[in-house]
Amino acid sequence: MKKAFWSNSKIAILGGGSFGTVLANIAAQNCAAVTMYVRAEDQARAMNSTRMNPNYVKDLVLDSKIKAVSHYEKVFEQPLDLILFALPSHATREQAKIVAPYLKGSEMILHATKGIEEQSLKRISTVLAEELPVVRIGAISGPNLAGEIAKGEPAATVVASAFDDVIAAGEAVLSTPRFRVYTAHDLIGVEWGGTLKNIFAIASGILDSVGFGWNTRSLLLSRGLAEMVRFGVAMGAQSETFLGLAGMGDLIATCSSNQSRNFRVGYHLAKGETLDAVLAELGQVAEGVRTTRIVYEFARERGIEMPITESVYKIIQGQWSVEQGVQHLMTRPQVQDEWV
Amino acid sequence: MIDPRTGSHPSVRFEHHPAVRGEIYRLDDRSYRQSIIDEVVARTLQDVQYQDPRLLLEETLYHERMRLRKSRAHWLTSPYIAARNQRDRDFIRSIRSGLRNTVGLEDYRHLLENYTDHFGSEICGNFEPKVYDFAIRAVPWMFSWLLNAASLKRILPWGMSESLNTRLKVVGEVDHLQRLAEKGTILMVPTHMSNIDSILIGYVIHLMSLPPFAYGAGLNLFTNPILGFAMSRLGAYTVDRQKVSGLYKSSLKNYSTAILKRGIHSIFFPAGGRVRSGAIESRLKLGLLGTALQAQIERYQENHPNPNIYIVPMVMSYPFVFEASSLIEDYLEQAGKHRFMPNDGAEPFVLFNVIRFFWKLFSSRSELWVRIGKPMDVFGNFVDENGISIGPNGTSVDPRRWLMSEGELKTVPQRDREYTQILGEKISTRYHAENVVLSSHLVAFSLFQVLRKQYPQLDLFRFLRLAEAQRMVPMDRFYEEAERCCAMIKKAANSGKLHLSHTLQCGDVKIWVEDGVRQLGLFHDAKVAKIVTHDSAAAITTDDMNLLYYYRNRLTGYGFGKLDEASQSRDIFGETDEKGFLV
């Protein structure tokens, strides 16, 4: 029953970035039709004619069921069963507002954004719930570097939602023999896990740049995880979630891969470049820089202890040198903590 | 444009709206009642179909035996409950003898059916139009007699002519509600502060020219012979909170589903019981609330002509609360455990006290506010005048689509629990937004705050035991704090987070403080706030810290005073504090 329904389903993916494209290709294996919304008309046209999206994912041939469009009317021409948001955090609300009138209410919503809304500190699923006439919303998160998935290397993700309906949809649509779906109800934990790890990716880049070895790196990862748990629990998440793919898993992938934008920000900062110079060179916004500031300020106000975040923040702001940041962490008073 | 402060209805005009005979009139028919009971039994048996019938029977018997053992009802003091208990004992005996002589699974099923039928018949309410017609004449007459008799005592200039409308403010979405009552089924969800609520709600429903509502009433309301007689014939169904067995709870829920499904307007208190702390409910019991969604699904499936069920919050603001001191004692005892030292003495709910309450209310210039909140659908979306659900960004929502899972409109237990939880949160949010703050609440809040600031290091329970000399606050200091608090809630009122009474809206600080102090002093023997002369200067103080805390709590949940909440529920930072700081 379930399989039959989803293999006849029609889904849409909003956002033509690297992860969106990869997800579209996966979903096409399980669904009847996949529509991809991309902003630029020529990108859509190129994707439809060349069956490639080379600016984002090299060497990935798009499945024949995928159709790229650049107008929302076209996306919603036919009733959809699942809509996947793969947009940067700052664009989500604005796009959701535009999409809202098209929705019928029976669609399931998933998003793959690893970030939060800047001013309000709201999670993306909350933003979507505020803007869309739908409440069955979930998130996809995990160690999912798009390039590796595109090559067909084995990988897994977490689909989280309060609703089993959404989880079942995510499972049916995204499972393939090379891509495994785990499920969770702790949406708060999964979304915060994906967001918070970016802070430590910057820190990891800094350590790599300075040339510290594996002891230091794993020190960062484990104490970073402790900070993620502390913050996440304060936001209403369950600590266990952070031990899984969407927490520890994602943290390891992002902190070890030098492809990560956040990692590169840290790497160049530690070489003595200013933040503006680094960001300009990167050409894209690194979510981690914003996340660090928001999380740092929030945690300080609320008395959540996050020393690594504090150091990263001060290094980013140019207030501390790397050495000062490291010294701050290593010479803190001894603490008692469950997560040692 | 509706004025947000006074609502759409400055004073309710009732008679103009034609009363529709509601579906509830059919309860008068015996076979109709039987069909409901049969449905309750069938549903309940279906709920428990995968459980071992013998274990379930034994468990139910156990709970019932325990309850009866603890019950202290005596024939002389509470004949009604004693009679019920006797009936239950007899029934239990028959079930037990049945259990002893039973061998087969079918026999157990049969016994289980008997038990459910016993519960169902006990819950099921009756409705007799004659009693209703009598009551709707008698009650207003009684109220106005009481009102005028009480007023005369004070020789008010308007003497006998005073009408109830000046004292009982029914504001909010009255028109809207009246219209929706013809388009669908209403589920009214009031806040629950006091036992007076039940009487008041029945009366307000009548004032609004709505057909009578069915509602779940606690056993204590049936114990008074007059009230009990009326209640059991006015569509009230019996809720016995002492019965804790799963089978009973399931029967109760199924009764609610069955009557909502039949389109009988209903009322229940989603908080389960009266709020002990004096705060506005933030935690609702979702079990009963879920029956609305279930009934909604079935009405869609059966293609009823007017299928929609509308949820209408209702918030009552009392200047003083009938059983405040026993409630807050209860609350503090639970929250504080060893840190709290209980006093004795509680007000029993007897007719004399009820009359005394209304007498006090009417003989002073006190106002009682009832605010009808914005109607919502079963998911907590607002509905417009035509009964269409409105989603975010002004989109219209078809609730049927929200109930589609894998292409079918059906019940999905996990999904429905989540929906119900969302509805519960919405209702609680609306409760806060529809609350009308009275001068007495703000006086209590300000006095509590100003005292608390003097002793910030004290644990709450130690603080509540301040000595009398320590509770004295010079008047000018108090005014300062009062003005600060007033500015704070005015700001909140302007952004739609709550409403203010007329006195608070226009008054300068001296006027509303005086009014508030007077209201707080009316009903309770201990003065909650009083102005005294201390060291030849005016000062304000309180006789009863617990009561002060109780009235002050009405303004919690808005983020006005982060300190001092004994329970941590709304005080945890992050996601759970949607009321304040993330905005």
PDB file of N, CA, C and O in Angstrom, chain A residues 1-2 5-6 97 100-101 104-106 120-121 123 129-136 162-165 185 188 192 234-235 298 302 304, chain B residues 391-393 395-398 401-408 410 412 414-416 418-419 422 562 571-577 581-582:
ATOM      1  N   MET A   1       0.855  -1.207   0.000  1.00  0.00           N
ATOM      2  CA  MET A   1       0.000   0.000   0.000  1.00  0.00           C
ATOM      3  C   MET A   1       0.879   1.242   0.000  1.00  0.00           C
ATOM      4  O   MET A   1       0.825   2.079  -0.885  1.00  0.00           O
ATOM      5  N   LYS A   2       1.732   1.333   1.028  1.00  0.00           N
ATOM      6  CA  LYS A   2       2.597   2.488   1.152  1.00  0.00           C
ATOM      7  C   LYS A   2       3.462   2.667  -0.097  1.00  0.00           C
ATOM      8  O   LYS A   2       3.509   3.717  -0.708  1.00  0.00           O
ATOM      9  N   PHE A   5       1.551   3.745  -3.143  1.00  0.00           N
ATOM     10  CA  PHE A   5       1.176   5.157  -3.146  1.00  0.00           C
ATOM     11  C   PHE A   5       2.350   6.032  -3.532  1.00  0.00           C
ATOM     12  O   PHE A   5       2.246   6.891  -4.402  1.00  0.00           O
ATOM     13  N   TRP A   6       3.485   5.791  -2.898  1.00  0.00           N
ATOM     14  CA  TRP A   6       4.613   6.684  -3.145  1.00  0.00           C
ATOM     15  C   TRP A   6       5.241   6.459  -4.514  1.00  0.00           C
ATOM     16  O   TRP A   6       5.812   7.380  -5.094  1.00  0.00           O
ATOM     17  N   LYS A  97       6.594  32.075   1.679  1.00  0.00           N
ATOM     18  CA  LYS A  97       5.491  33.035   1.519  1.00  0.00           C
ATOM     19  C   LYS A  97       4.924  32.978   0.115  1.00  0.00           C
ATOM     20  O   LYS A  97       3.715  33.045  -0.086  1.00  0.00           O
ATOM     21  N   ALA A 100       3.059  29.551  -0.442  1.00  0.00           N
ATOM     22  CA  ALA A 100       1.904  29.243   0.407  1.00  0.00           C
ATOM     23  C   ALA A 100       0.561  29.149  -0.329  1.00  0.00           C
ATOM     24  O   ALA A 100      -0.175  28.184  -0.144  1.00  0.00           O
ATOM     25  N   PRO A 101       0.213  30.114  -1.179  1.00  0.00           N
ATOM     26  CA  PRO A 101      -1.119  30.041  -1.804  1.00  0.00           C
ATOM     27  C   PRO A 101      -1.319  28.829  -2.714  1.00  0.00           C
ATOM     28  O   PRO A 101      -2.459  28.474  -3.001  1.00  0.00           O
ATOM     29  N   LYS A 104      -2.187  22.794  -1.048  1.00  0.00           N
ATOM     30  CA  LYS A 104      -3.546  22.297  -0.810  1.00  0.00           C
ATOM     31  C   LYS A 104      -3.755  21.861   0.637  1.00  0.00           C
ATOM     32  O   LYS A 104      -4.863  21.856   1.132  1.00  0.00           O
ATOM     33  N   GLY A 105      -2.710  21.459   1.300  1.00  0.00           N
ATOM     34  CA  GLY A 105      -2.854  21.025   2.689  1.00  0.00           C
ATOM     35  C   GLY A 105      -2.559  19.544   2.881  1.00  0.00           C
ATOM     36  O   GLY A 105      -2.293  19.103   3.981  1.00  0.00           O
ATOM     37  N   SER A 106      -2.639  18.774   1.807  1.00  0.00           N
ATOM     38  CA  SER A 106      -2.385  17.339   1.983  1.00  0.00           C
ATOM     39  C   SER A 106      -0.931  16.982   1.675  1.00  0.00           C
ATOM     40  O   SER A 106      -0.534  15.833   1.818  1.00  0.00           O
ATOM     41  N   SER A 120      15.258  35.654  14.563  1.00  0.00           N
ATOM     42  CA  SER A 120      14.295  35.056  15.486  1.00  0.00           C
ATOM     43  C   SER A 120      14.818  33.805  16.169  1.00  0.00           C
ATOM     44  O   SER A 120      14.237  33.347  17.139  1.00  0.00           O
ATOM     45  N   LEU A 121      15.914  33.245  15.656  1.00  0.00           N
ATOM     46  CA  LEU A 121      16.449  31.996  16.192  1.00  0.00           C
ATOM     47  C   LEU A 121      15.465  30.853  16.007  1.00  0.00           C
ATOM     48  O   LEU A 121      15.451  29.884  16.750  1.00  0.00           O
ATOM     49  N   ARG A 123      13.814  27.645  14.145  1.00  0.00           N
ATOM     50  CA  ARG A 123      14.231  26.561  13.268  1.00  0.00           C
ATOM     51  C   ARG A 123      13.473  26.666  11.952  1.00  0.00           C
ATOM     52  O   ARG A 123      12.394  27.245  11.892  1.00  0.00           O
ATOM     53  N   ALA A 129       6.230  26.262   9.125  1.00  0.00           N
ATOM     54  CA  ALA A 129       4.902  26.104   9.733  1.00  0.00           C
ATOM     55  C   ALA A 129       4.199  27.446   9.857  1.00  0.00           C
ATOM     56  O   ALA A 129       2.986  27.530   9.750  1.00  0.00           O
ATOM     57  N   GLU A 130       4.991  28.498  10.064  1.00  0.00           N
ATOM     58  CA  GLU A 130       4.373  29.822  10.194  1.00  0.00           C
ATOM     59  C   GLU A 130       3.891  30.364   8.865  1.00  0.00           C
ATOM     60  O   GLU A 130       3.007  31.212   8.823  1.00  0.00           O
ATOM     61  N   GLU A 131       4.498  29.914   7.792  1.00  0.00           N
ATOM     62  CA  GLU A 131       4.175  30.507   6.497  1.00  0.00           C
ATOM     63  C   GLU A 131       3.272  29.642   5.625  1.00  0.00           C
ATOM     64  O   GLU A 131       2.593  30.138   4.744  1.00  0.00           O
ATOM     65  N   LEU A 132       3.301  28.338   5.838  1.00  0.00           N
ATOM     66  CA  LEU A 132       2.568  27.444   4.944  1.00  0.00           C
ATOM     67  C   LEU A 132       1.289  26.929   5.593  1.00  0.00           C
ATOM     68  O   LEU A 132       1.249  26.705   6.800  1.00  0.00           O
ATOM     69  N   PRO A 133       0.264  26.701   4.807  1.00  0.00           N
ATOM     70  CA  PRO A 133      -0.963  26.136   5.363  1.00  0.00           C
ATOM     71  C   PRO A 133      -0.872  24.625   5.540  1.00  0.00           C
ATOM     72  O   PRO A 133      -1.755  23.881   5.130  1.00  0.00           O
ATOM     73  N   VAL A 134       0.212  24.169   6.106  1.00  0.00           N
ATOM     74  CA  VAL A 134       0.477  22.746   6.272  1.00  0.00           C
ATOM     75  C   VAL A 134       1.194  22.582   7.606  1.00  0.00           C
ATOM     76  O   VAL A 134       1.957  23.465   7.989  1.00  0.00           O
ATOM     77  N   VAL A 135       0.941  21.511   8.317  1.00  0.00           N
ATOM     78  CA  VAL A 135       1.746  21.306   9.531  1.00  0.00           C
ATOM     79  C   VAL A 135       2.561  20.022   9.488  1.00  0.00           C
ATOM     80  O   VAL A 135       3.393  19.798  10.351  1.00  0.00           O
ATOM     81  N   ARG A 136       2.285  19.196   8.507  1.00  0.00           N
ATOM     82  CA  ARG A 136       3.071  17.957   8.453  1.00  0.00           C
ATOM     83  C   ARG A 136       4.409  18.272   7.789  1.00  0.00           C
ATOM     84  O   ARG A 136       4.559  18.221   6.575  1.00  0.00           O
ATOM     85  N   ALA A 162       7.612  15.271  13.706  1.00  0.00           N
ATOM     86  CA  ALA A 162       6.711  14.835  14.770  1.00  0.00           C
ATOM     87  C   ALA A 162       5.666  13.885  14.199  1.00  0.00           C
ATOM     88  O   ALA A 162       5.058  13.117  14.918  1.00  0.00           O
ATOM     89  N   PHE A 163       5.468  13.945  12.900  1.00  0.00           N
ATOM     90  CA  PHE A 163       4.426  13.150  12.263  1.00  0.00           C
ATOM     91  C   PHE A 163       4.999  11.905  11.586  1.00  0.00           C
ATOM     92  O   PHE A 163       5.894  12.010  10.742  1.00  0.00           O
ATOM     93  N   ASP A 164       4.440  10.760  11.904  1.00  0.00           N
ATOM     94  CA  ASP A 164       4.847   9.530  11.231  1.00  0.00           C
ATOM     95  C   ASP A 164       4.553   9.579   9.736  1.00  0.00           C
ATOM     96  O   ASP A 164       5.248   8.970   8.933  1.00  0.00           O
ATOM     97  N   ASP A 165       3.500  10.304   9.378  1.00  0.00           N
ATOM     98  CA  ASP A 165       3.152  10.474   7.964  1.00  0.00           C
ATOM     99  C   ASP A 165       4.350  10.992   7.171  1.00  0.00           C
ATOM    100  O   ASP A 165       4.662  10.506   6.084  1.00  0.00           O
ATOM    101  N   HIS A 185      11.870  11.193  15.766  1.00  0.00           N
ATOM    102  CA  HIS A 185      10.782  12.113  16.101  1.00  0.00           C
ATOM    103  C   HIS A 185      11.311  13.426  16.657  1.00  0.00           C
ATOM    104  O   HIS A 185      10.597  14.397  16.749  1.00  0.00           O
ATOM    105  N   ILE A 188      13.545  18.813  16.777  1.00  0.00           N
ATOM    106  CA  ILE A 188      14.349  19.907  17.342  1.00  0.00           C
ATOM    107  C   ILE A 188      15.819  19.512  17.363  1.00  0.00           C
ATOM    108  O   ILE A 188      16.692  20.260  16.914  1.00  0.00           O
ATOM    109  N   TRP A 192      18.783  21.276  15.127  1.00  0.00           N
ATOM    110  CA  TRP A 192      19.861  21.986  15.821  1.00  0.00           C
ATOM    111  C   TRP A 192      21.200  21.293  15.595  1.00  0.00           C
ATOM    112  O   TRP A 192      22.238  21.946  15.515  1.00  0.00           O
ATOM    113  N   ALA A 234      18.819  22.589  25.933  1.00  0.00           N
ATOM    114  CA  ALA A 234      18.199  23.838  26.368  1.00  0.00           C
ATOM    115  C   ALA A 234      17.108  24.279  25.403  1.00  0.00           C
ATOM    116  O   ALA A 234      16.146  24.924  25.792  1.00  0.00           O
ATOM    117  N   MET A 235      17.248  23.911  24.152  1.00  0.00           N
ATOM    118  CA  MET A 235      16.242  24.289  23.171  1.00  0.00           C
ATOM    119  C   MET A 235      15.111  23.270  23.087  1.00  0.00           C
ATOM    120  O   MET A 235      14.208  23.411  22.269  1.00  0.00           O
ATOM    121  N   PHE A 298      23.120  34.077  22.243  1.00  0.00           N
ATOM    122  CA  PHE A 298      21.992  33.445  22.919  1.00  0.00           C
ATOM    123  C   PHE A 298      22.457  32.686  24.164  1.00  0.00           C
ATOM    124  O   PHE A 298      21.874  32.788  25.240  1.00  0.00           O
ATOM    125  N   ARG A 302      21.649  33.292  28.260  1.00  0.00           N
ATOM    126  CA  ARG A 302      20.897  32.296  29.008  1.00  0.00           C
ATOM    127  C   ARG A 302      21.773  31.455  29.927  1.00  0.00           C
ATOM    128  O   ARG A 302      21.305  30.506  30.525  1.00  0.00           O
ATOM    129  N   ILE A 304      24.215  29.331  29.159  1.00  0.00           N
ATOM    130  CA  ILE A 304      24.591  27.988  28.712  1.00  0.00           C
ATOM    131  C   ILE A 304      26.085  28.026  28.427  1.00  0.00           C
ATOM    132  O   ILE A 304      26.547  28.872  27.668  1.00  0.00           O
TER     133      ILE A 304
ATOM    134  N   GLY B 391      -5.469  29.750   6.897  1.00  0.00           N
ATOM    135  CA  GLY B 391      -4.106  29.371   7.235  1.00  0.00           C
ATOM    136  C   GLY B 391      -3.200  30.587   7.258  1.00  0.00           C
ATOM    137  O   GLY B 391      -3.669  31.712   7.120  1.00  0.00           O
ATOM    138  N   PRO B 392      -1.893  30.384   7.416  1.00  0.00           N
ATOM    139  CA  PRO B 392      -0.955  31.501   7.380  1.00  0.00           C
ATOM    140  C   PRO B 392      -1.003  32.198   6.020  1.00  0.00           C
ATOM    141  O   PRO B 392      -1.394  31.587   5.025  1.00  0.00           O
ATOM    142  N   ASN B 393      -0.641  33.446   5.982  1.00  0.00           N
ATOM    143  CA  ASN B 393      -0.626  34.225   4.744  1.00  0.00           C
ATOM    144  C   ASN B 393      -2.004  34.329   4.096  1.00  0.00           C
ATOM    145  O   ASN B 393      -2.127  34.474   2.896  1.00  0.00           O
ATOM    146  N   THR B 395      -4.149  32.189   3.396  1.00  0.00           N
ATOM    147  CA  THR B 395      -4.588  31.083   2.550  1.00  0.00           C
ATOM    148  C   THR B 395      -5.814  30.429   3.168  1.00  0.00           C
ATOM    149  O   THR B 395      -5.943  30.372   4.380  1.00  0.00           O
ATOM    150  N   SER B 396      -6.718  29.962   2.342  1.00  0.00           N
ATOM    151  CA  SER B 396      -7.840  29.228   2.921  1.00  0.00           C
ATOM    152  C   SER B 396      -7.474  27.751   2.957  1.00  0.00           C
ATOM    153  O   SER B 396      -6.854  27.225   2.046  1.00  0.00           O
ATOM    154  N   VAL B 397      -7.834  27.127   4.045  1.00  0.00           N
ATOM    155  CA  VAL B 397      -7.413  25.750   4.276  1.00  0.00           C
ATOM    156  C   VAL B 397      -8.631  24.849   4.208  1.00  0.00           C
ATOM    157  O   VAL B 397      -9.676  25.170   4.776  1.00  0.00           O
ATOM    158  N   ASP B 398      -8.517  23.758   3.517  1.00  0.00           N
ATOM    159  CA  ASP B 398      -9.577  22.765   3.535  1.00  0.00           C
ATOM    160  C   ASP B 398      -9.183  21.682   4.535  1.00  0.00           C
ATOM    161  O   ASP B 398      -8.268  20.906   4.281  1.00  0.00           O
ATOM    162  N   ARG B 401      -8.181  18.191   3.576  1.00  0.00           N
ATOM    163  CA  ARG B 401      -6.870  17.877   3.000  1.00  0.00           C
ATOM    164  C   ARG B 401      -5.845  17.594   4.087  1.00  0.00           C
ATOM    165  O   ARG B 401      -4.896  16.875   3.864  1.00  0.00           O
ATOM    166  N   TRP B 402      -6.038  18.202   5.245  1.00  0.00           N
ATOM    167  CA  TRP B 402      -5.104  17.950   6.341  1.00  0.00           C
ATOM    168  C   TRP B 402      -5.303  16.543   6.902  1.00  0.00           C
ATOM    169  O   TRP B 402      -4.474  16.036   7.638  1.00  0.00           O
ATOM    170  N   LEU B 403      -6.445  15.959   6.568  1.00  0.00           N
ATOM    171  CA  LEU B 403      -6.742  14.642   7.107  1.00  0.00           C
ATOM    172  C   LEU B 403      -6.470  13.540   6.103  1.00  0.00           C
ATOM    173  O   LEU B 403      -6.764  12.378   6.332  1.00  0.00           O
ATOM    174  N   MET B 404      -5.909  13.924   4.955  1.00  0.00           N
ATOM    175  CA  MET B 404      -5.580  12.932   3.944  1.00  0.00           C
ATOM    176  C   MET B 404      -4.211  12.349   4.255  1.00  0.00           C
ATOM    177  O   MET B 404      -3.246  13.076   4.406  1.00  0.00           O
ATOM    178  N   SER B 405      -4.155  11.052   4.369  1.00  0.00           N
ATOM    179  CA  SER B 405      -2.859  10.399   4.463  1.00  0.00           C
ATOM    180  C   SER B 405      -2.800   9.355   3.376  1.00  0.00           C
ATOM    181  O   SER B 405      -3.701   8.517   3.278  1.00  0.00           O
ATOM    182  N   GLU B 406      -1.796   9.438   2.566  1.00  0.00           N
ATOM    183  CA  GLU B 406      -1.650   8.550   1.422  1.00  0.00           C
ATOM    184  C   GLU B 406      -2.916   8.495   0.589  1.00  0.00           C
ATOM    185  O   GLU B 406      -3.408   7.439   0.211  1.00  0.00           O
ATOM    186  N   GLY B 407      -3.425   9.688   0.343  1.00  0.00           N
ATOM    187  CA  GLY B 407      -4.528   9.796  -0.596  1.00  0.00           C
ATOM    188  C   GLY B 407      -5.904   9.499  -0.042  1.00  0.00           C
ATOM    189  O   GLY B 407      -6.885   9.539  -0.779  1.00  0.00           O
ATOM    190  N   GLU B 408      -5.995   9.195   1.255  1.00  0.00           N
ATOM    191  CA  GLU B 408      -7.299   8.840   1.808  1.00  0.00           C
ATOM    192  C   GLU B 408      -7.612   9.695   3.016  1.00  0.00           C
ATOM    193  O   GLU B 408      -6.717   9.979   3.818  1.00  0.00           O
ATOM    194  N   LYS B 410      -8.710   9.605   6.443  1.00  0.00           N
ATOM    195  CA  LYS B 410      -8.886   8.537   7.417  1.00  0.00           C
ATOM    196  C   LYS B 410      -8.267   8.918   8.762  1.00  0.00           C
ATOM    197  O   LYS B 410      -7.567   9.914   8.877  1.00  0.00           O
ATOM    198  N   VAL B 412      -5.572   8.471  11.507  1.00  0.00           N
ATOM    199  CA  VAL B 412      -4.222   7.939  11.703  1.00  0.00           C
ATOM    200  C   VAL B 412      -3.823   8.313  13.127  1.00  0.00           C
ATOM    201  O   VAL B 412      -3.544   9.472  13.388  1.00  0.00           O
ATOM    202  N   GLN B 414      -1.329   8.291  15.239  1.00  0.00           N
ATOM    203  CA  GLN B 414      -0.150   9.091  15.577  1.00  0.00           C
ATOM    204  C   GLN B 414      -0.305  10.528  15.060  1.00  0.00           C
ATOM    205  O   GLN B 414      -0.055  11.484  15.775  1.00  0.00           O
ATOM    206  N   ARG B 415      -0.736  10.648  13.833  1.00  0.00           N
ATOM    207  CA  ARG B 415      -0.924  11.977  13.247  1.00  0.00           C
ATOM    208  C   ARG B 415      -1.953  12.756  14.062  1.00  0.00           C
ATOM    209  O   ARG B 415      -1.763  13.930  14.379  1.00  0.00           O
ATOM    210  N   ASP B 416      -3.032  12.087  14.422  1.00  0.00           N
ATOM    211  CA  ASP B 416      -4.104  12.780  15.125  1.00  0.00           C
ATOM    212  C   ASP B 416      -3.681  13.238  16.512  1.00  0.00           C
ATOM    213  O   ASP B 416      -4.099  14.292  16.973  1.00  0.00           O
ATOM    214  N   GLU B 418      -0.670  14.219  17.235  1.00  0.00           N
ATOM    215  CA  GLU B 418       0.136  15.422  17.002  1.00  0.00           C
ATOM    216  C   GLU B 418      -0.754  16.623  16.716  1.00  0.00           C
ATOM    217  O   GLU B 418      -0.524  17.717  17.211  1.00  0.00           O
ATOM    218  N   TYR B 419      -1.752  16.409  15.870  1.00  0.00           N
ATOM    219  CA  TYR B 419      -2.682  17.498  15.566  1.00  0.00           C
ATOM    220  C   TYR B 419      -3.341  18.004  16.842  1.00  0.00           C
ATOM    221  O   TYR B 419      -3.507  19.201  17.054  1.00  0.00           O
ATOM    222  N   ILE B 422      -1.070  20.139  18.827  1.00  0.00           N
ATOM    223  CA  ILE B 422      -0.982  21.483  18.252  1.00  0.00           C
ATOM    224  C   ILE B 422      -2.218  22.292  18.632  1.00  0.00           C
ATOM    225  O   ILE B 422      -2.117  23.454  19.027  1.00  0.00           O
ATOM    226  N   LYS B 562       9.780  36.968  35.302  1.00  0.00           N
ATOM    227  CA  LYS B 562      10.402  35.669  35.033  1.00  0.00           C
ATOM    228  C   LYS B 562      10.641  34.887  36.318  1.00  0.00           C
ATOM    229  O   LYS B 562      10.557  33.679  36.355  1.00  0.00           O
ATOM    230  N   ASP B 571       8.928  28.285  32.213  1.00  0.00           N
ATOM    231  CA  ASP B 571      10.093  29.069  32.545  1.00  0.00           C
ATOM    232  C   ASP B 571      11.371  28.538  31.909  1.00  0.00           C
ATOM    233  O   ASP B 571      12.409  29.146  31.987  1.00  0.00           O
ATOM    234  N   ILE B 572      11.267  27.392  31.280  1.00  0.00           N
ATOM    235  CA  ILE B 572      12.444  26.825  30.648  1.00  0.00           C
ATOM    236  C   ILE B 572      12.738  27.654  29.407  1.00  0.00           C
ATOM    237  O   ILE B 572      11.841  27.949  28.634  1.00  0.00           O
ATOM    238  N   PHE B 573      13.966  28.014  29.236  1.00  0.00           N
ATOM    239  CA  PHE B 573      14.258  28.867  28.082  1.00  0.00           C
ATOM    240  C   PHE B 573      14.222  28.071  26.798  1.00  0.00           C
ATOM    241  O   PHE B 573      14.192  26.841  26.808  1.00  0.00           O
ATOM    242  N   GLY B 574      14.238  28.793  25.725  1.00  0.00           N
ATOM    243  CA  GLY B 574      14.260  28.118  24.438  1.00  0.00           C
ATOM    244  C   GLY B 574      12.870  27.897  23.927  1.00  0.00           C
ATOM    245  O   GLY B 574      12.008  28.725  24.053  1.00  0.00           O
ATOM    246  N   GLU B 575      12.674  26.726  23.379  1.00  0.00           N
ATOM    247  CA  GLU B 575      11.458  26.440  22.631  1.00  0.00           C
ATOM    248  C   GLU B 575      10.198  26.604  23.459  1.00  0.00           C
ATOM    249  O   GLU B 575       9.163  26.943  22.946  1.00  0.00           O
ATOM    250  N   THR B 576      10.295  26.282  24.736  1.00  0.00           N
ATOM    251  CA  THR B 576       9.072  26.281  25.510  1.00  0.00           C
ATOM    252  C   THR B 576       8.645  27.680  25.913  1.00  0.00           C
ATOM    253  O   THR B 576       7.559  27.870  26.384  1.00  0.00           O
ATOM    254  N   ASP B 577       9.484  28.645  25.709  1.00  0.00           N
ATOM    255  CA  ASP B 577       9.123  30.002  26.095  1.00  0.00           C
ATOM    256  C   ASP B 577       8.703  30.795  24.867  1.00  0.00           C
ATOM    257  O   ASP B 577       9.349  31.753  24.487  1.00  0.00           O
ATOM    258  N   PHE B 581      10.585  35.775  24.970  1.00  0.00           N
ATOM    259  CA  PHE B 581      11.836  36.401  24.611  1.00  0.00           C
ATOM    260  C   PHE B 581      12.311  36.129  23.198  1.00  0.00           C
ATOM    261  O   PHE B 581      13.164  36.823  22.688  1.00  0.00           O
ATOM    262  N   LEU B 582      11.731  35.137  22.556  1.00  0.00           N
ATOM    263  CA  LEU B 582      12.172  34.879  21.187  1.00  0.00           C
ATOM    264  C   LEU B 582      11.580  35.881  20.210  1.00  0.00           C
ATOM    265  O   LEU B 582      11.949  35.922  19.052  1.00  0.00           O
TER     266      LEU B 582
END
